[in-house]
Every structure is written in structure tokens, then in C-alpha cells.
């Protein structure tokens, strides 16, 4: 095993380079060389570990004899679980433990080299930008996190999505509006950059505030009138989220005025 410090320079870049090399070696063992790896992990042998090296190579071997070891050790006895699980599940388990080991190795060097808070943060950030070994071997892509209220990376004006969030949305809103909201929300799950997304938006239109007539304010509080079923910016009708929690049936100023006109006191 190569337990030496990563390269000659004790910098974040070189620790990260060491991390990437070891990671590449383990990924190779669990994907390209998986048949050899499976064969080497004979449950009849002693406790075995999977090591990744900075030169992108891998090895199945016994753990270090010294206690405690100078260098963080991978998960011990991965071979014992091999025949008690389905192969894909076992590979995924080894991948998870390997991810944990790689992080411990990287931050072992960080502590050993006296990285300060900013250096440790930078090290974690560059590591976290890579998919985990588990994600690679299980073919799980990193979850896409599009900007809030956006479709295909483009800012989306405040349509049904804004009123659709938060406790202020009445449970008895019209069924038609709920269907439109569901279709708008579906745009977030569509990874294809086809024209259909724009067509859907044009078909269903935008939700405009019944008071100011604007559709902006994607991150603002909205509330729906139970009488006319129009949506309003909370600030436009002077309703806060806390106040909305205690309103069983909300009627906008227009509907309230109409009722008073019909039934004068």
C-alpha cells in the first residue's frame, strides 16, 4: 500500500489529485475489472480490503498489521459479505464504504498538513463536485437542481408554481387550477429540451395577481380567494403567511366589497 503523502507539495490541489487517483482505481475495480475483483474477494480468505492508489490502480489485500495504522484503512472484510448478497447490491455496498474511505484519507492529509478552515472547505467543495463511487457504479446521475421557478435553465415567470407552494394554498382550490399546477410542475421533471415545455406554458398562461395584475414575485407569498378563485400577492391584499394560517375561508377585497354591497348593514 502507498500510504505516503500525496506528491511533494502539501496543497489542496495535490490532496485532491491523490483523491481522484484513488477514486479512479476503485471505480475501475468495481466496473471495468469487476470480474477480477469479484474473484479476488473469496469469502474463504481472511479479512480483505479494497485499496485505491494515486496512480489509478487498485488492490484487494489484507489490512495493515500495525495498530493503529499510520494511514486510514478501508472497510474490513468486504469478502465475507460477497456470497450473502446479490452481486449488484454487494458492489454498491463496497462502493459506499469506498466513498467513506476516500473522504477519510483526504481529510487525514488535510489534518496532517495543517489545512485551515478555508483550505478544508475548498477541499470538500472540489471533492463534492465529483459524483460518488456509489453513484457511478449504480449508474445514478447526480440530481439536477435547476434554479427555482425555471424551466430548462431559463427563468420562468411566476405562474402556477408560486401559488402551489406553502401552507397558504387552500385545499379547496378549483380542480382545474390544480391540474394546471401539476402540469407546470411536470416541467421540472423533464430533462429533454424540447419545444413542448414552451407550448405548455403558452397553453396554460400565467397566473396574474388579481390586485396588481403582475405575475412577478416568484418567491413571494400568494393566497387564493375562495370565492372568485383568483390568486393574489399576499402583500397586495395585506395578508401574511402567519395570518393566512388562521383563515379558514379567504375572500379578496373585491368579493368582500360585493357581498357588502348586496347585503348592506
mmCIF file of C-alpha atoms in Angstrom:
data_model
loop_
_atom_site.group_PDB
_atom_site.id
_atom_site.type_symbol
_atom_site.label_atom_id
_atom_site.label_comp_id
_atom_site.label_asym_id
_atom_site.label_seq_id
_atom_site.Cartn_x
_atom_site.Cartn_y
_atom_site.Cartn_z
ATOM 1 C CA UNK A 1 0.000 0.000 0.000
ATOM 2 C CA UNK A 2 1.076 3.528 -0.718
ATOM 3 C CA UNK A 3 0.495 5.425 2.498
ATOM 4 C CA UNK A 4 2.883 8.199 1.641
ATOM 5 C CA UNK A 5 1.882 11.848 1.448
ATOM 6 C CA UNK A 6 0.362 12.860 -1.892
ATOM 7 C CA UNK A 7 3.186 14.140 -4.034
ATOM 8 C CA UNK A 8 5.765 16.568 -2.695
ATOM 9 C CA UNK A 9 3.584 19.634 -2.215
ATOM 10 C CA UNK A 10 1.208 19.645 0.717
ATOM 11 C CA UNK A 11 -1.509 21.655 -1.001
ATOM 12 C CA UNK A 12 -5.248 21.225 -1.511
ATOM 13 C CA UNK A 13 -4.680 20.654 -5.232
ATOM 14 C CA UNK A 14 -2.309 17.765 -4.624
ATOM 15 C CA UNK A 15 -4.502 16.155 -1.969
ATOM 16 C CA UNK A 16 -7.371 16.377 -4.443
ATOM 17 C CA UNK A 17 -5.190 14.855 -7.155
ATOM 18 C CA UNK A 18 -4.415 11.987 -4.772
ATOM 19 C CA UNK A 19 -8.153 11.604 -4.082
ATOM 20 C CA UNK A 20 -9.008 11.452 -7.792
ATOM 21 C CA UNK A 21 -6.326 8.845 -8.473
ATOM 22 C CA UNK A 22 -7.514 6.552 -5.693
ATOM 23 C CA UNK A 23 -11.135 7.090 -6.715
ATOM 24 C CA UNK A 24 -10.368 6.189 -10.339
ATOM 25 C CA UNK A 25 -8.652 2.983 -9.231
ATOM 26 C CA UNK A 26 -11.617 1.873 -7.127
ATOM 27 C CA UNK A 27 -14.103 2.724 -9.873
ATOM 28 C CA UNK A 28 -12.037 0.615 -12.246
ATOM 29 C CA UNK A 29 -12.179 -2.318 -9.813
ATOM 30 C CA UNK A 30 -15.945 -2.063 -9.426
ATOM 31 C CA UNK A 31 -16.759 -1.550 -13.100
ATOM 32 C CA UNK A 32 -14.149 -2.461 -15.724
ATOM 33 C CA UNK A 33 -12.305 -5.085 -13.636
ATOM 34 C CA UNK A 34 -15.345 -6.216 -11.668
ATOM 35 C CA UNK A 35 -14.940 -9.899 -12.599
ATOM 36 C CA UNK A 36 -11.364 -9.969 -11.289
ATOM 37 C CA UNK A 37 -12.401 -8.035 -8.211
ATOM 38 C CA UNK A 38 -15.257 -10.458 -7.512
ATOM 39 C CA UNK A 39 -12.940 -13.443 -7.868
ATOM 40 C CA UNK A 40 -10.312 -11.999 -5.549
ATOM 41 C CA UNK A 41 -12.854 -11.363 -2.796
ATOM 42 C CA UNK A 42 -13.146 -15.035 -1.845
ATOM 43 C CA UNK A 43 -15.144 -15.375 1.399
ATOM 44 C CA UNK A 44 -12.877 -18.297 2.298
ATOM 45 C CA UNK A 45 -9.926 -15.945 2.720
ATOM 46 C CA UNK A 46 -9.109 -13.710 5.666
ATOM 47 C CA UNK A 47 -10.441 -10.183 6.125
ATOM 48 C CA UNK A 48 -9.794 -8.337 2.889
ATOM 49 C CA UNK A 49 -9.888 -4.654 1.951
ATOM 50 C CA UNK A 50 -10.147 -2.797 -1.356
ATOM 51 C CA UNK A 51 -7.391 -0.213 -1.796
ATOM 52 C CA UNK A 52 -7.222 2.511 -4.404
ATOM 53 C CA UNK A 53 -3.866 4.113 -5.233
ATOM 54 C CA UNK A 54 -2.912 7.567 -6.502
ATOM 55 C CA UNK A 55 -1.745 6.038 -9.795
ATOM 56 C CA UNK A 56 -5.357 4.925 -10.522
ATOM 57 C CA UNK A 57 -4.650 1.280 -9.705
ATOM 58 C CA UNK A 58 -6.424 -0.928 -7.187
ATOM 59 C CA UNK A 59 -5.676 -3.916 -4.997
ATOM 60 C CA UNK A 60 -7.505 -6.379 -2.769
ATOM 61 C CA UNK A 61 -5.315 -7.125 0.210
ATOM 62 C CA UNK A 62 -5.120 -7.741 3.939
ATOM 63 C CA UNK A 63 -5.236 -4.698 6.215
ATOM 64 C CA UNK A 64 -2.127 -3.156 7.725
ATOM 65 C CA UNK A 65 -0.642 -5.122 10.621
ATOM 66 C CA UNK A 66 0.228 -2.166 12.816
ATOM 67 C CA UNK A 67 -2.405 -0.945 15.272
ATOM 68 C CA UNK A 68 -3.365 1.789 14.932
ATOM 69 C CA UNK A 69 -2.337 2.071 11.284
ATOM 70 C CA UNK A 70 -0.439 5.116 10.119
ATOM 71 C CA UNK A 71 -2.942 5.557 7.318
ATOM 72 C CA UNK A 72 -6.783 5.230 7.340
ATOM 73 C CA UNK A 73 -7.844 1.702 6.413
ATOM 74 C CA UNK A 74 -10.725 0.768 4.049
ATOM 75 C CA UNK A 75 -13.697 -1.289 5.228
ATOM 76 C CA UNK A 76 -12.508 -4.613 6.600
ATOM 77 C CA UNK A 77 -13.874 -7.971 5.470
ATOM 78 C CA UNK A 78 -15.711 -6.965 2.316
ATOM 79 C CA UNK A 79 -15.203 -10.517 1.022
ATOM 80 C CA UNK A 80 -17.326 -12.055 3.794
ATOM 81 C CA UNK A 81 -20.493 -10.366 2.539
ATOM 82 C CA UNK A 82 -19.971 -11.320 -1.087
ATOM 83 C CA UNK A 83 -21.961 -14.556 -1.254
ATOM 84 C CA UNK A 84 -24.688 -13.430 1.116
ATOM 85 C CA UNK A 85 -25.968 -10.699 -1.222
ATOM 86 C CA UNK A 86 -26.824 -10.181 -4.846
ATOM 87 C CA UNK A 87 -23.720 -9.113 -6.726
ATOM 88 C CA UNK A 88 -25.015 -5.649 -7.629
ATOM 89 C CA UNK A 89 -26.002 -4.988 -4.020
ATOM 90 C CA UNK A 90 -22.630 -6.147 -2.770
ATOM 91 C CA UNK A 91 -20.810 -3.937 -5.284
ATOM 92 C CA UNK A 92 -22.958 -0.994 -4.200
ATOM 93 C CA UNK A 93 -22.111 -1.694 -0.547
ATOM 94 C CA UNK A 94 -18.389 -1.771 -1.315
ATOM 95 C CA UNK A 95 -18.814 1.491 -3.246
ATOM 96 C CA UNK A 96 -20.424 3.222 -0.261
ATOM 97 C CA UNK A 97 -17.627 2.110 2.077
ATOM 98 C CA UNK A 98 -15.056 3.169 -0.510
ATOM 99 C CA UNK A 99 -16.578 6.654 -0.699
ATOM 100 C CA UNK A 100 -16.274 6.897 3.073
ATOM 101 C CA UNK A 101 -12.664 5.722 2.978
ATOM 102 C CA UNK A 102 -11.657 8.220 0.299
ATOM 103 C CA UNK A 103 -13.063 11.097 2.335
ATOM 104 C CA UNK A 104 -11.250 9.921 5.439
ATOM 105 C CA UNK A 105 -7.962 9.690 3.506
ATOM 106 C CA UNK A 106 -8.354 13.180 2.031
ATOM 107 C CA UNK A 107 -9.108 14.777 5.376
ATOM 108 C CA UNK A 108 -6.412 12.742 7.065
ATOM 109 C CA UNK A 109 -3.952 14.540 4.803
ATOM 110 C CA UNK A 110 -5.774 17.809 5.468
ATOM 111 C CA UNK A 111 -5.282 17.388 9.217
ATOM 112 C CA UNK A 112 -1.764 16.095 8.841
ATOM 113 C CA UNK A 113 -0.759 19.069 6.681
ATOM 114 C CA UNK A 114 -2.497 21.579 8.933
ATOM 115 C CA UNK A 115 -5.103 22.819 6.469
ATOM 116 C CA UNK A 116 -7.011 25.788 7.848
ATOM 117 C CA UNK A 117 -10.786 26.223 7.676
ATOM 118 C CA UNK A 118 -10.774 27.737 4.193
ATOM 119 C CA UNK A 119 -8.486 25.018 2.822
ATOM 120 C CA UNK A 120 -10.648 22.269 4.322
ATOM 121 C CA UNK A 121 -13.740 23.897 2.871
ATOM 122 C CA UNK A 122 -12.137 24.145 -0.554
ATOM 123 C CA UNK A 123 -11.025 20.509 -0.378
ATOM 124 C CA UNK A 124 -14.543 19.341 0.436
ATOM 125 C CA UNK A 125 -16.021 21.549 -2.304
ATOM 126 C CA UNK A 126 -13.847 20.162 -5.102
ATOM 127 C CA UNK A 127 -14.448 16.603 -3.881
ATOM 128 C CA UNK A 128 -18.189 17.158 -3.683
ATOM 129 C CA UNK A 129 -18.318 18.296 -7.309
ATOM 130 C CA UNK A 130 -17.491 14.735 -8.396
ATOM 131 C CA UNK A 131 -20.158 12.014 -8.386
ATOM 132 C CA UNK A 132 -19.632 9.449 -5.662
ATOM 133 C CA UNK A 133 -18.369 5.966 -6.470
ATOM 134 C CA UNK A 134 -21.789 4.685 -5.410
ATOM 135 C CA UNK A 135 -23.464 6.926 -7.990
ATOM 136 C CA UNK A 136 -21.052 5.748 -10.678
ATOM 137 C CA UNK A 137 -21.395 2.002 -10.102
ATOM 138 C CA UNK A 138 -25.176 2.137 -9.696
ATOM 139 C CA UNK A 139 -25.442 4.420 -12.740
ATOM 140 C CA UNK A 140 -27.229 7.044 -10.704
ATOM 141 C CA UNK A 141 -26.717 10.524 -12.020
ATOM 142 C CA UNK A 142 -26.352 13.388 -9.632
ATOM 143 C CA UNK A 143 -29.675 15.039 -9.078
ATOM 144 C CA UNK A 144 -30.177 18.098 -11.195
ATOM 145 C CA UNK A 145 -31.074 21.169 -9.204
ATOM 146 C CA UNK A 146 -32.492 23.743 -11.619
ATOM 147 C CA UNK A 147 -32.887 27.299 -10.454
ATOM 148 C CA UNK A 148 -36.075 27.939 -8.541
ATOM 149 C CA UNK A 149 -39.039 28.550 -10.847
ATOM 150 C CA UNK A 150 -37.063 27.881 -14.019
ATOM 151 C CA UNK A 151 -37.538 25.556 -16.970
ATOM 152 C CA UNK A 152 -34.596 24.238 -18.963
ATOM 153 C CA UNK A 153 -32.275 26.692 -17.248
ATOM 154 C CA UNK A 154 -34.294 29.771 -18.293
ATOM 155 C CA UNK A 155 -36.003 31.964 -15.681
ATOM 156 C CA UNK A 156 -39.706 31.202 -15.508
ATOM 157 C CA UNK A 157 -42.170 33.932 -14.712
ATOM 158 C CA UNK A 158 -44.304 33.369 -11.675
ATOM 159 C CA UNK A 159 -47.110 31.136 -12.902
ATOM 160 C CA UNK A 160 -48.990 28.446 -11.020
ATOM 161 C CA UNK A 161 -45.747 27.289 -9.447
ATOM 162 C CA UNK A 162 -45.611 30.162 -6.991
ATOM 163 C CA UNK A 163 -49.115 29.762 -5.560
ATOM 164 C CA UNK A 164 -48.615 25.993 -5.495
ATOM 165 C CA UNK A 165 -46.130 26.140 -2.625
ATOM 166 C CA UNK A 166 -46.586 26.712 1.064
ATOM 167 C CA UNK A 167 -49.396 26.281 3.587
ATOM 168 C CA UNK A 168 -51.313 29.320 2.264
ATOM 169 C CA UNK A 169 -52.690 27.319 -0.679
ATOM 170 C CA UNK A 170 -56.343 26.472 0.120
ATOM 171 C CA UNK A 171 -57.122 22.775 -0.021
ATOM 172 C CA UNK A 172 -60.401 23.525 -1.817
ATOM 173 C CA UNK A 173 -58.937 25.408 -4.788
ATOM 174 C CA UNK A 174 -60.566 24.531 -8.089
ATOM 175 C CA UNK A 175 -59.708 21.177 -9.613
ATOM 176 C CA UNK A 176 -58.889 22.823 -12.917
ATOM 177 C CA UNK A 177 -56.260 25.040 -11.307
ATOM 178 C CA UNK A 178 -54.709 22.038 -9.525
ATOM 179 C CA UNK A 179 -54.441 20.170 -12.823
ATOM 180 C CA UNK A 180 -52.723 23.151 -14.399
ATOM 181 C CA UNK A 181 -50.312 23.345 -11.472
ATOM 182 C CA UNK A 182 -49.464 19.652 -11.780
ATOM 183 C CA UNK A 183 -48.699 20.085 -15.473
ATOM 184 C CA UNK A 184 -46.481 23.078 -14.753
ATOM 185 C CA UNK A 185 -44.633 21.137 -12.051
ATOM 186 C CA UNK A 186 -44.029 18.337 -14.540
ATOM 187 C CA UNK A 187 -41.757 20.660 -16.483
ATOM 188 C CA UNK A 188 -39.170 20.334 -13.726
ATOM 189 C CA UNK A 189 -39.010 16.579 -14.190
ATOM 190 C CA UNK A 190 -38.484 16.795 -17.952
ATOM 191 C CA UNK A 191 -34.795 16.726 -18.870
ATOM 192 C CA UNK A 192 -35.458 16.997 -22.622
ATOM 193 C CA UNK A 193 -35.035 20.459 -24.087
ATOM 194 C CA UNK A 194 -37.956 20.083 -26.480
ATOM 195 C CA UNK A 195 -40.448 22.681 -27.540
ATOM 196 C CA UNK A 196 -43.231 21.077 -25.525
ATOM 197 C CA UNK A 197 -42.332 22.979 -22.356
ATOM 198 C CA UNK A 198 -42.869 26.379 -24.002
ATOM 199 C CA UNK A 199 -46.098 25.177 -25.609
ATOM 200 C CA UNK A 200 -47.447 24.084 -22.222
ATOM 201 C CA UNK A 201 -46.697 27.475 -20.719
ATOM 202 C CA UNK A 202 -48.465 29.259 -23.555
ATOM 203 C CA UNK A 203 -51.450 26.947 -23.339
ATOM 204 C CA UNK A 204 -51.991 27.403 -19.608
ATOM 205 C CA UNK A 205 -50.862 31.011 -19.438
ATOM 206 C CA UNK A 206 -49.554 32.798 -16.384
ATOM 207 C CA UNK A 207 -51.111 33.444 -13.015
ATOM 208 C CA UNK A 208 -51.540 37.182 -12.516
ATOM 209 C CA UNK A 209 -52.180 38.835 -9.202
ATOM 210 C CA UNK A 210 -55.856 39.810 -9.042
ATOM 211 C CA UNK A 211 -54.925 43.060 -7.308
ATOM 212 C CA UNK A 212 -51.870 44.445 -9.101
ATOM 213 C CA UNK A 213 -52.138 42.433 -12.320
ATOM 214 C CA UNK A 214 -48.468 41.444 -12.219
ATOM 215 C CA UNK A 215 -47.022 37.932 -12.490
ATOM 216 C CA UNK A 216 -43.660 38.691 -10.898
ATOM 217 C CA UNK A 217 -42.712 37.795 -7.350
ATOM 218 C CA UNK A 218 -41.769 34.132 -7.770
ATOM 219 C CA UNK A 219 -40.532 33.902 -4.193
ATOM 220 C CA UNK A 220 -43.386 35.884 -2.696
ATOM 221 C CA UNK A 221 -46.342 34.701 -0.653
ATOM 222 C CA UNK A 222 -49.561 34.104 -2.637
ATOM 223 C CA UNK A 223 -53.103 33.409 -1.483
ATOM 224 C CA UNK A 224 -56.213 32.284 -3.381
ATOM 225 C CA UNK A 225 -59.679 33.731 -2.943
ATOM 226 C CA UNK A 226 -62.234 31.029 -2.118
ATOM 227 C CA UNK A 227 -64.998 32.989 -3.795
ATOM 228 C CA UNK A 228 -63.582 34.040 -7.171
ATOM 229 C CA UNK A 229 -60.620 31.608 -7.138
ATOM 230 C CA UNK A 230 -58.177 34.275 -8.203
ATOM 231 C CA UNK A 231 -54.632 34.441 -6.824
ATOM 232 C CA UNK A 232 -53.199 37.478 -5.075
ATOM 233 C CA UNK A 233 -49.794 38.565 -3.810
ATOM 234 C CA UNK A 234 -50.047 38.483 -0.039
ATOM 235 C CA UNK A 235 -48.565 41.993 0.188
ATOM 236 C CA UNK A 236 -51.152 43.339 -2.263
ATOM 237 C CA UNK A 237 -54.060 42.241 -0.075
ATOM 238 C CA UNK A 238 -52.190 42.738 3.214
ATOM 239 C CA UNK A 239 -52.195 39.058 4.167
ATOM 240 C CA UNK A 240 -49.077 37.497 5.709
ATOM 241 C CA UNK A 241 -48.289 33.741 5.804
ATOM 242 C CA UNK A 242 -48.842 33.753 9.574
ATOM 243 C CA UNK A 243 -52.204 35.464 9.181
ATOM 244 C CA UNK A 244 -53.233 33.062 6.410
ATOM 245 C CA UNK A 245 -52.729 30.099 8.747
ATOM 246 C CA UNK A 246 -55.751 31.250 10.753
ATOM 247 C CA UNK A 247 -58.031 31.981 7.791
ATOM 248 C CA UNK A 248 -60.441 29.137 7.055
ATOM 249 C CA UNK A 249 -62.039 30.838 4.061
ATOM 250 C CA UNK A 250 -60.344 33.784 2.404
ATOM 251 C CA UNK A 251 -62.272 36.343 0.348
ATOM 252 C CA UNK A 252 -60.414 39.008 -1.578
ATOM 253 C CA UNK A 253 -61.247 42.729 -1.162
ATOM 254 C CA UNK A 254 -63.343 42.711 -4.339
ATOM 255 C CA UNK A 255 -65.514 39.775 -3.235
ATOM 256 C CA UNK A 256 -65.837 41.229 0.247
ATOM 257 C CA UNK A 257 -66.982 44.586 -1.176
ATOM 258 C CA UNK A 258 -69.508 42.854 -3.449
ATOM 259 C CA UNK A 259 -71.020 40.975 -0.529
ATOM 260 C CA UNK A 260 -71.350 44.137 1.496
ATOM 261 C CA UNK A 261 -72.984 45.929 -1.436
ATOM 262 C CA UNK A 262 -75.583 43.165 -1.763
ATOM 263 C CA UNK A 263 -76.220 42.966 1.980
ATOM 264 C CA UNK A 264 -75.784 46.470 3.384
ATOM 265 C CA UNK A 265 -75.691 46.649 7.126
#
